[in-house]
Amino acid sequence: MRRKLGFIMAGVFFAVLFTITWSPAVSMAKPIKLSYANFPPAPTFPCVQMERWKKEVQERTNGKVVIDTYPGGTLLGAKNMIDGVIAGQADIGCLCMAYQPGRFVITNATSLPLGIPNSRTGSQVLWDLYKKYNPEAFAKVKVLTMFTTAPSSIMSKLPIRNLKDMKNVDLRASGGAAQILKAWGANAVGMPMPATPEALQKGVVKGLFSSLEVMKDFKFAELCRYVTVTGAAVYPFAVVMNMDKWNSLPKDVRKVMEDLGAQQSAWTGTYMDNHVDESIAWSKETHGIEVIELSREEKVKWDELLEPITLKWIKDAKAEGLPAEAIVDDIKAFTKMYSGQ
Ligand code: 3IO
């Protein structure tokens, strides 16, 4: 009898030991490692949001997940980001969708001149638009979050006060923003943001069209002493994960990341809006830049020139079989809702 009990006890002991050793909850001595690639330098907003997401995930999973971040295009660059993630060169990647306008037609509609007033609103509108239309362009990845920049303005070496000043000036922009510059008569030169400092330095372009936090983060205020406030287009971004990697993650980890989708979008928008204000103040104080506001009459002319852009987008998107009018109407309605207009 004694001996039998001994055997049972030993059996239970080994069964428990086996369970503890192999259960995913306890074998967390070895964390899940994920690589996260980003294309611009570490101090810029796409990387600031990346570090925030990393911290949140690590904390909310109690260290079960560890994320290694690769800013500055050290793992994947601006134009091969999503394909690199699909191929598994990085587990996670942050991309600017404007650099591939034909590939992300639905989400890039947020860069049309539809009056998104700030990054917080733009980010929430974009996330809802993605959730509603679930675009085919993301079929091969898991989308973790999306956000937009604040509306773009012109930063230039020479002052731009009216449409005449814009004529044939070489200004850098990408995607939908490039079409807007062309409508105003400028010569849009397309290139990703990380290529812009050199292009400005060498004089290949005389300025750029983007959100104004870059005046500080890329030190563009040193070269561009003038800002013309246009508030016309946001640039949409996405953070995507390799699908096999996503499917390999435990349920509780996936839940943490799912919950973060909308939160990260709103957080990034708020960070961006505050940082634009800081950047303008810094640029005035440190480099004495001039901020040019268009007169009312001038602004009417600039806005009128943009009207054909949305109409053309609707025509082209329809030709691709997309519910183009509904997408534009949704962007307007979501913008109203989030901006409280
Ligand atoms: C951007 C891209 C990388 C780092 C900072 C940035 N601020 C605004 C953008 C938007 C963009 O990609 C662009 O091309 O203007």
Short mmCIF file of C-alpha atoms and ligand atoms in Angstrom, two decimals:
data_model
loop_
_atom_site.label_atom_id
_atom_site.label_comp_id
_atom_site.label_asym_id
_atom_site.label_seq_id
_atom_site.Cartn_x
_atom_site.Cartn_y
_atom_site.Cartn_z
CA MET A 1 0.00 0.00 0.00
CA ARG A 2 2.71 2.38 1.03
CA ARG A 3 4.65 1.57 -2.12
CA LYS A 4 1.65 2.14 -4.37
CA LEU A 5 1.06 5.57 -2.86
CA GLY A 6 4.70 6.35 -3.47
CA PHE A 7 4.34 5.53 -7.14
CA ILE A 8 1.22 7.67 -7.45
CA MET A 9 2.93 10.59 -5.73
CA ALA A 10 5.92 10.28 -8.02
CA GLY A 11 3.59 10.13 -11.02
CA VAL A 12 1.79 13.28 -9.96
CA PHE A 13 5.09 15.03 -9.32
CA PHE A 14 6.40 14.31 -12.80
CA ALA A 15 3.07 15.15 -14.42
CA VAL A 16 3.08 18.56 -12.73
CA LEU A 17 6.72 19.17 -13.56
CA PHE A 18 6.07 18.28 -17.20
CA THR A 19 3.08 20.62 -17.40
CA ILE A 20 4.97 23.51 -15.83
CA THR A 21 7.95 23.06 -18.10
CA TRP A 22 5.96 22.94 -21.30
CA SER A 23 3.06 25.28 -20.68
CA PRO A 24 3.50 28.56 -22.57
CA ALA A 25 2.47 30.65 -19.57
CA VAL A 26 5.34 29.52 -17.37
CA SER A 27 8.08 28.85 -19.87
CA MET A 28 8.28 32.62 -20.35
CA ALA A 29 11.85 32.60 -19.18
CA LYS A 30 12.47 32.83 -22.92
CA PRO A 31 10.58 35.85 -24.31
CA ILE A 32 9.16 36.15 -27.81
CA LYS A 33 11.48 38.41 -29.80
CA LEU A 34 10.13 40.64 -32.55
CA SER A 35 12.04 42.94 -34.90
CA TYR A 36 10.45 46.28 -35.84
CA ALA A 37 11.82 48.20 -38.86
CA ASN A 38 11.35 51.89 -39.58
CA PHE A 39 12.65 54.09 -42.42
CA PRO A 40 13.36 57.58 -40.97
CA PRO A 41 15.88 58.55 -38.24
CA ALA A 42 15.19 57.81 -34.56
CA PRO A 43 14.13 61.32 -33.40
CA THR A 44 11.31 61.61 -35.99
CA PHE A 45 7.65 60.93 -35.18
CA PRO A 46 7.30 57.49 -36.88
CA CYS A 47 10.12 56.25 -34.61
CA VAL A 48 8.80 58.02 -31.50
CA GLN A 49 5.49 56.19 -31.94
CA MET A 50 7.41 52.94 -32.57
CA GLU A 51 9.22 53.24 -29.20
CA ARG A 52 5.95 54.01 -27.46
CA TRP A 53 4.25 50.95 -28.99
CA LYS A 54 7.24 48.79 -28.01
CA LYS A 55 7.08 49.99 -24.40
CA GLU A 56 3.32 49.44 -24.18
CA VAL A 57 3.50 45.91 -25.61
CA GLN A 58 6.40 44.92 -23.38
CA GLU A 59 4.63 46.24 -20.28
CA ARG A 60 1.18 44.90 -21.12
CA THR A 61 2.56 41.41 -21.82
CA ASN A 62 4.65 41.49 -18.62
CA GLY A 63 7.85 40.98 -20.55
CA LYS A 64 6.57 38.01 -22.50
CA VAL A 65 7.36 39.94 -25.70
CA VAL A 66 10.62 41.79 -26.37
CA ILE A 67 10.85 44.13 -29.36
CA ASP A 68 14.07 45.17 -31.09
CA THR A 69 13.63 48.41 -33.02
CA TYR A 70 15.58 49.37 -36.16
CA PRO A 71 15.14 53.07 -37.02
CA GLY A 72 16.83 54.92 -39.89
CA GLY A 73 16.28 52.29 -42.58
CA THR A 74 18.87 49.96 -41.03
CA LEU A 75 16.68 46.89 -41.60
CA LEU A 76 14.20 48.00 -44.29
CA GLY A 77 13.89 51.24 -46.29
CA ALA A 78 10.99 53.55 -47.20
CA LYS A 79 10.01 51.78 -50.41
CA ASN A 80 10.55 48.10 -49.59
CA MET A 81 8.96 48.20 -46.13
CA ILE A 82 5.76 46.23 -46.68
CA ASP A 83 7.35 43.74 -49.11
CA GLY A 84 10.21 43.21 -46.65
CA VAL A 85 7.71 42.43 -43.90
CA ILE A 86 5.77 40.06 -46.19
CA ALA A 87 9.08 38.30 -47.00
CA GLY A 88 9.93 38.08 -43.29
CA GLN A 89 13.05 40.30 -43.34
CA ALA A 90 11.47 42.13 -40.41
CA ASP A 91 8.56 40.99 -38.23
CA ILE A 92 7.02 44.47 -38.08
CA GLY A 93 7.44 47.52 -40.32
CA CYS A 94 6.23 51.12 -40.45
CA LEU A 95 5.48 52.52 -43.89
CA CYS A 96 4.34 55.78 -45.44
CA MET A 97 1.61 54.81 -47.89
CA ALA A 98 2.08 57.97 -49.97
CA TYR A 99 5.31 56.51 -51.38
CA GLN A 100 3.24 53.88 -53.24
CA PRO A 101 0.10 55.80 -54.29
CA GLY A 102 -1.20 53.16 -56.70
CA ARG A 103 -0.87 50.37 -54.17
CA PHE A 104 -2.91 51.78 -51.30
CA VAL A 105 -5.71 53.52 -53.16
CA ILE A 106 -8.37 53.42 -50.41
CA THR A 107 -6.23 54.50 -47.44
CA ASN A 108 -4.39 57.09 -49.56
CA ALA A 109 -7.76 58.80 -50.11
CA THR A 110 -7.13 60.42 -46.71
CA SER A 111 -4.47 62.55 -48.44
CA LEU A 112 -7.07 64.15 -50.72
CA PRO A 113 -7.83 67.81 -49.94
CA LEU A 114 -10.91 67.04 -47.81
CA GLY A 115 -10.17 69.30 -44.86
CA ILE A 116 -8.71 66.98 -42.20
CA PRO A 117 -7.70 69.63 -39.63
CA ASN A 118 -5.03 67.84 -37.57
CA SER A 119 -3.16 64.62 -37.02
CA ARG A 120 -5.34 63.32 -34.20
CA THR A 121 -8.43 63.55 -36.43
CA GLY A 122 -6.61 62.24 -39.49
CA SER A 123 -5.27 59.24 -37.59
CA GLN A 124 -8.66 58.25 -36.23
CA VAL A 125 -10.35 58.76 -39.60
CA LEU A 126 -7.73 56.61 -41.33
CA TRP A 127 -8.04 53.80 -38.76
CA ASP A 128 -11.84 53.73 -39.10
CA LEU A 129 -11.59 53.82 -42.88
CA TYR A 130 -9.21 50.86 -42.81
CA LYS A 131 -11.51 48.93 -40.46
CA LYS A 132 -14.56 49.62 -42.59
CA TYR A 133 -13.13 48.78 -46.03
CA ASN A 134 -10.47 46.22 -45.05
CA PRO A 135 -8.49 46.94 -48.25
CA GLU A 136 -7.09 44.09 -50.33
CA ALA A 137 -3.68 45.85 -50.23
CA PHE A 138 -3.18 44.50 -46.69
CA ALA A 139 -4.34 40.93 -47.31
CA LYS A 140 -0.85 39.49 -46.78
CA VAL A 141 -0.06 41.28 -43.49
CA LYS A 142 -1.58 41.94 -40.08
CA VAL A 143 -2.21 45.68 -39.70
CA LEU A 144 -1.31 46.79 -36.15
CA THR A 145 -2.16 50.49 -36.38
CA MET A 146 -2.43 53.45 -38.75
CA PHE A 147 -2.00 57.20 -38.33
CA THR A 148 -1.50 60.33 -40.40
CA THR A 149 0.73 63.38 -40.18
CA ALA A 150 -0.68 66.82 -39.45
CA PRO A 151 -1.75 68.75 -42.60
CA SER A 152 1.13 69.73 -44.87
CA SER A 153 2.54 73.20 -45.38
CA ILE A 154 5.27 74.60 -47.61
CA MET A 155 8.79 75.00 -46.20
CA SER A 156 11.07 76.88 -48.58
CA LYS A 157 14.34 78.74 -49.03
CA LEU A 158 12.54 81.70 -50.64
CA PRO A 159 9.25 83.21 -49.48
CA ILE A 160 6.04 81.97 -51.14
CA ARG A 161 3.22 84.47 -50.63
CA ASN A 162 1.01 83.85 -53.67
CA LEU A 163 0.48 81.55 -56.66
CA LYS A 164 2.98 83.53 -58.75
CA ASP A 165 5.72 82.69 -56.25
CA MET A 166 4.83 79.00 -56.62
CA LYS A 167 5.25 78.89 -60.41
CA ASN A 168 7.70 76.12 -61.40
CA VAL A 169 9.44 76.06 -58.00
CA ASP A 170 10.96 72.63 -57.32
CA LEU A 171 9.37 71.37 -54.13
CA ARG A 172 9.60 67.88 -52.68
CA ALA A 173 6.43 65.88 -51.94
CA SER A 174 5.06 62.36 -52.40
CA GLY A 175 1.78 60.72 -53.41
CA GLY A 176 -1.39 62.78 -53.10
CA ALA A 177 0.57 65.74 -51.79
CA ALA A 178 2.53 65.91 -55.05
CA GLN A 179 -0.70 66.33 -57.02
CA ILE A 180 -1.66 69.22 -54.79
CA LEU A 181 1.66 71.00 -55.42
CA LYS A 182 1.22 70.54 -59.17
CA ALA A 183 -2.28 72.02 -59.01
CA TRP A 184 -0.74 75.13 -57.45
CA GLY A 185 1.76 75.40 -60.30
CA ALA A 186 4.88 74.16 -58.49
CA ASN A 187 7.11 71.42 -59.81
CA ALA A 188 6.62 68.42 -57.50
CA VAL A 189 9.72 66.30 -57.01
CA GLY A 190 8.94 62.88 -55.53
CA MET A 191 11.22 61.24 -52.97
CA PRO A 192 10.85 59.70 -49.51
CA MET A 193 11.47 61.95 -46.52
CA PRO A 194 14.92 60.52 -45.59
CA ALA A 195 16.29 61.57 -49.02
CA THR A 196 15.11 65.17 -48.55
CA PRO A 197 17.90 66.67 -46.39
CA GLU A 198 20.49 65.96 -49.08
CA ALA A 199 18.23 67.18 -51.90
CA LEU A 200 17.72 70.47 -50.04
CA GLN A 201 21.41 70.82 -49.26
CA LYS A 202 22.42 70.23 -52.88
CA GLY A 203 19.69 72.53 -54.17
CA VAL A 204 17.91 69.76 -56.12
CA VAL A 205 14.76 71.13 -54.46
CA LYS A 206 14.04 74.60 -53.09
CA GLY A 207 11.76 73.38 -50.36
CA LEU A 208 9.30 70.71 -49.36
CA PHE A 209 5.63 70.10 -48.62
CA SER A 210 4.99 68.14 -45.42
CA SER A 211 3.93 68.45 -41.81
CA LEU A 212 5.87 71.10 -39.91
CA GLU A 213 7.39 68.99 -37.12
CA VAL A 214 10.14 68.16 -39.65
CA MET A 215 11.43 71.76 -39.35
CA LYS A 216 12.83 70.70 -35.99
CA ASP A 217 13.27 66.93 -36.30
CA PHE A 218 15.23 67.11 -39.58
CA LYS A 219 16.59 70.61 -38.83
CA PHE A 220 15.03 71.90 -42.06
CA ALA A 221 14.65 75.28 -40.35
CA GLU A 222 18.40 75.75 -40.94
CA LEU A 223 17.84 75.73 -44.72
CA CYS A 224 14.20 76.73 -45.12
CA ARG A 225 13.63 80.13 -43.53
CA TYR A 226 10.04 80.42 -44.78
CA VAL A 227 6.86 78.52 -44.02
CA THR A 228 3.67 79.10 -46.01
CA VAL A 229 0.73 77.68 -44.08
CA THR A 230 -1.52 75.76 -46.45
CA GLY A 231 -2.93 73.01 -44.22
CA ALA A 232 -3.85 70.92 -47.23
CA ALA A 233 -2.91 67.26 -47.10
CA VAL A 234 -1.97 64.64 -44.54
CA TYR A 235 0.34 61.70 -45.22
CA PRO A 236 -1.07 58.30 -44.17
CA PHE A 237 1.09 55.66 -42.44
CA ALA A 238 0.58 51.98 -41.57
CA VAL A 239 2.32 49.59 -39.18
CA VAL A 240 2.16 45.99 -40.43
CA MET A 241 3.27 42.59 -39.17
CA ASN A 242 4.31 39.44 -41.03
CA MET A 243 1.22 37.22 -41.20
CA ASP A 244 2.94 33.94 -40.20
CA LYS A 245 4.56 35.69 -37.24
CA TRP A 246 1.18 37.10 -36.20
CA ASN A 247 -0.43 33.64 -36.41
CA SER A 248 2.37 32.17 -34.29
CA LEU A 249 1.72 34.56 -31.37
CA PRO A 250 -0.19 33.39 -28.27
CA LYS A 251 -3.78 34.59 -27.99
CA ASP A 252 -3.15 36.90 -25.03
CA VAL A 253 -0.31 38.65 -26.88
CA ARG A 254 -2.49 39.13 -29.94
CA LYS A 255 -5.19 40.60 -27.71
CA VAL A 256 -2.73 43.16 -26.31
CA MET A 257 -1.79 44.22 -29.84
CA GLU A 258 -5.41 44.30 -31.07
CA ASP A 259 -6.39 46.52 -28.15
CA LEU A 260 -3.53 48.89 -28.97
CA GLY A 261 -4.59 49.50 -32.60
CA ALA A 262 -6.97 52.42 -32.09
CA GLN A 263 -5.16 53.66 -28.96
CA GLN A 264 -1.82 53.91 -30.74
CA SER A 265 -3.47 55.76 -33.61
CA ALA A 266 -4.93 58.40 -31.26
CA TRP A 267 -1.72 58.61 -29.21
CA THR A 268 0.39 59.26 -32.30
CA GLY A 269 -2.02 61.91 -33.57
CA THR A 270 -1.90 63.77 -30.28
CA TYR A 271 1.89 63.52 -30.10
CA MET A 272 2.22 64.83 -33.67
CA ASP A 273 -0.12 67.80 -33.14
CA ASN A 274 1.74 68.91 -30.00
CA HIS A 275 5.09 68.38 -31.64
CA VAL A 276 4.16 70.53 -34.67
CA ASP A 277 3.48 73.43 -32.28
CA GLU A 278 6.81 72.88 -30.51
CA SER A 279 8.64 72.69 -33.83
CA ILE A 280 7.20 75.99 -35.10
CA ALA A 281 8.06 77.75 -31.84
CA TRP A 282 11.59 76.30 -31.93
CA SER A 283 12.07 77.29 -35.60
CA LYS A 284 11.05 80.89 -34.88
CA GLU A 285 13.21 81.21 -31.78
CA THR A 286 16.28 79.39 -33.04
CA HIS A 287 16.31 80.29 -36.72
CA GLY A 288 14.01 83.29 -36.97
CA ILE A 289 11.86 81.73 -39.65
CA GLU A 290 8.95 83.67 -41.12
CA VAL A 291 5.52 82.02 -41.03
CA ILE A 292 3.41 83.27 -43.95
CA GLU A 293 -0.38 83.05 -43.72
CA LEU A 294 -2.20 83.40 -47.05
CA SER A 295 -4.66 86.25 -47.29
CA ARG A 296 -8.32 85.30 -47.47
CA GLU A 297 -8.63 86.08 -51.19
CA GLU A 298 -5.44 84.21 -51.94
CA LYS A 299 -6.62 81.16 -49.96
CA VAL A 300 -9.86 80.99 -52.00
CA LYS A 301 -7.80 80.78 -55.20
CA TRP A 302 -5.55 78.05 -53.78
CA ASP A 303 -8.54 76.00 -52.60
CA GLU A 304 -10.34 76.28 -55.95
CA LEU A 305 -7.38 74.79 -57.76
CA LEU A 306 -7.68 71.64 -55.65
CA GLU A 307 -11.28 70.83 -56.50
CA PRO A 308 -10.50 68.70 -59.60
CA ILE A 309 -8.18 66.44 -57.57
CA THR A 310 -10.91 64.67 -55.59
CA LEU A 311 -13.11 64.40 -58.69
CA LYS A 312 -10.28 62.76 -60.59
CA TRP A 313 -9.58 60.38 -57.70
CA ILE A 314 -13.25 59.34 -57.66
CA LYS A 315 -13.20 58.70 -61.40
CA ASP A 316 -10.00 56.62 -61.23
CA ALA A 317 -11.04 54.67 -58.12
CA LYS A 318 -14.41 53.88 -59.69
CA ALA A 319 -12.64 52.54 -62.75
CA GLU A 320 -10.88 50.14 -60.38
CA GLY A 321 -14.26 48.99 -59.09
CA LEU A 322 -14.02 50.78 -55.73
CA PRO A 323 -16.98 52.50 -54.01
CA ALA A 324 -15.22 55.82 -54.49
CA GLU A 325 -18.01 58.25 -53.53
CA ALA A 326 -18.78 56.30 -50.37
CA ILE A 327 -15.09 56.40 -49.37
CA VAL A 328 -14.91 60.17 -49.83
CA ASP A 329 -18.22 60.67 -47.99
CA ASP A 330 -16.94 58.51 -45.11
CA ILE A 331 -13.73 60.50 -44.82
CA LYS A 332 -15.77 63.72 -44.61
CA ALA A 333 -18.23 62.25 -42.09
CA PHE A 334 -15.53 60.69 -39.88
CA THR A 335 -13.61 63.97 -39.98
CA LYS A 336 -16.67 65.86 -38.76
CA MET A 337 -17.21 63.33 -35.99
CA TYR A 338 -13.62 63.28 -34.66
CA SER A 339 -12.88 66.97 -35.04
CA GLY A 340 -16.17 67.99 -33.45
CA GLN A 341 -16.87 70.34 -36.37
C1 3IO B 1 7.46 62.03 -42.47
C2 3IO B 1 8.16 60.90 -42.86
C3 3IO B 1 9.23 60.49 -42.11
C4 3IO B 1 9.62 61.18 -40.98
C5 3IO B 1 8.93 62.30 -40.58
C6 3IO B 1 7.86 62.72 -41.33
N1 3IO B 1 7.02 63.77 -41.17
C7 3IO B 1 6.13 63.79 -42.17
C8 3IO B 1 6.35 62.72 -42.98
C9 3IO B 1 5.52 62.44 -44.11
C10 3IO B 1 6.20 61.96 -45.24
O1 3IO B 1 6.48 60.80 -45.32
C11 3IO B 1 6.56 62.84 -46.28
O2 3IO B 1 7.08 62.29 -47.23
O3 3IO B 1 6.35 64.05 -46.20
#
